[in-house]
XYZ file of C-alpha atoms in Angstrom:
115
model
C -0.675 -1.159 -16.750
C -1.101 -2.609 -13.298
C 0.982 -1.062 -10.530
C 1.745 -2.652 -7.181
C 2.791 -0.349 -4.367
C 4.424 -2.124 -1.435
C 4.138 -0.013 1.706
C 6.467 -1.365 4.387
C 5.062 -0.306 7.749
C 6.113 -0.450 11.388
C 3.198 -0.459 13.797
C 3.848 1.383 17.049
C 3.206 0.264 20.652
C 0.112 2.517 20.733
C -1.425 0.242 18.079
C -0.638 -2.881 20.062
C -2.349 -1.378 23.125
C -5.629 -1.042 21.225
C -8.282 -3.687 21.682
C -8.674 -5.895 18.627
C -12.138 -4.506 17.940
C -10.710 -0.989 17.723
C -7.961 -2.209 15.377
C -10.654 -3.783 13.184
C -12.534 -0.461 13.099
C -9.427 1.406 11.939
C -8.718 -1.239 9.282
C -12.326 -0.988 8.050
C -11.813 2.768 7.639
C -8.781 2.051 5.447
C -10.825 -0.392 3.349
C -13.595 2.191 2.899
C -11.051 4.783 1.771
C -9.676 2.300 -0.780
C -13.171 1.654 -2.120
C -13.790 5.399 -2.456
C -10.524 5.809 -4.375
C -11.809 3.571 -7.167
C -9.512 0.970 -8.695
C -7.442 0.426 -5.550
C -7.179 -3.110 -4.164
C -5.516 -3.937 -0.836
C -3.651 -6.963 0.477
C -2.175 -7.068 3.951
C 0.811 -9.150 5.074
C 2.214 -9.553 8.580
C 6.004 -9.748 8.626
C 7.027 -9.167 12.248
C 7.927 -12.817 12.750
C 10.239 -12.710 9.738
C 11.657 -9.196 9.537
C 13.073 -6.714 12.045
C 12.836 -3.708 9.718
C 9.044 -3.495 9.526
C 6.040 -5.331 10.935
C 3.619 -5.292 8.004
C 3.390 -4.815 4.263
C 0.351 -3.211 2.706
C 0.197 -4.137 -0.978
C -1.890 -1.734 -3.010
C -2.713 -2.779 -6.560
C -4.074 -0.267 -9.057
C -4.195 0.754 -12.690
C -4.527 4.384 -11.636
C -1.650 5.971 -9.721
C -3.706 9.094 -9.077
C -6.294 6.907 -7.334
C -3.519 5.400 -5.216
C -2.266 8.876 -4.380
C -5.732 10.055 -3.300
C -6.169 6.890 -1.223
C -2.821 7.388 0.500
C -3.550 11.055 1.272
C -6.877 10.037 2.806
C -5.181 7.348 4.937
C -2.669 9.929 6.151
C -5.622 11.942 7.495
C -6.693 9.053 9.765
C -5.543 8.184 13.263
C -3.090 5.690 11.790
C -0.814 8.656 11.178
C -2.164 11.287 13.572
C -1.730 9.289 16.805
C 0.525 7.764 15.233
C -0.146 4.056 15.134
C 2.126 3.399 12.170
C 5.383 4.585 10.655
C 6.133 4.183 6.954
C 9.543 2.555 6.608
C 9.739 2.177 2.847
C 7.571 2.383 -0.277
C 8.408 0.385 -3.401
C 6.406 0.485 -6.613
C 6.480 -2.029 -9.414
C 4.752 -2.545 -12.740
C 3.206 -5.935 -13.413
C 4.716 -7.385 -16.616
C 6.282 -4.008 -17.393
C 8.797 -5.623 -19.729
C 5.960 -7.031 -21.845
C 4.280 -3.616 -22.114
C 7.605 -2.109 -23.145
C 8.161 -4.824 -25.775
C 4.701 -4.168 -27.247
C 5.337 -0.405 -27.341
C 8.702 -0.834 -29.031
C 7.290 -3.295 -31.579
C 4.481 -0.852 -32.408
C 7.005 1.893 -33.130
C 8.880 -0.217 -35.662
C 12.634 -0.523 -36.079
C 14.973 2.351 -35.350
C 16.866 3.642 -38.409
C 20.198 1.877 -38.727
C 19.078 -1.325 -36.978
């Protein structure tokens, strides 16, 4: 199963004060941590022009929730959280085509007695 974890983030003024090169360095650290975690793929979306609740969404796609967990713990050890540059506003997880996986599992089990 493929999981998508949507991390809604609010970047702080300290982040905005950084030079763009320093922001790129921090983002590269996050990408390296994702690569070390294994099957963790990242997509980044800016939302500040469209949403007042958070400024960015980090989509993390994985087949391995333990890999996601290890990635997230490693990110929490970076300056993104220690300064902090970012605040987590909400985390939502979804399963890609979860209904289809459920239908296959139910079909494999056969009918329930009395159906």
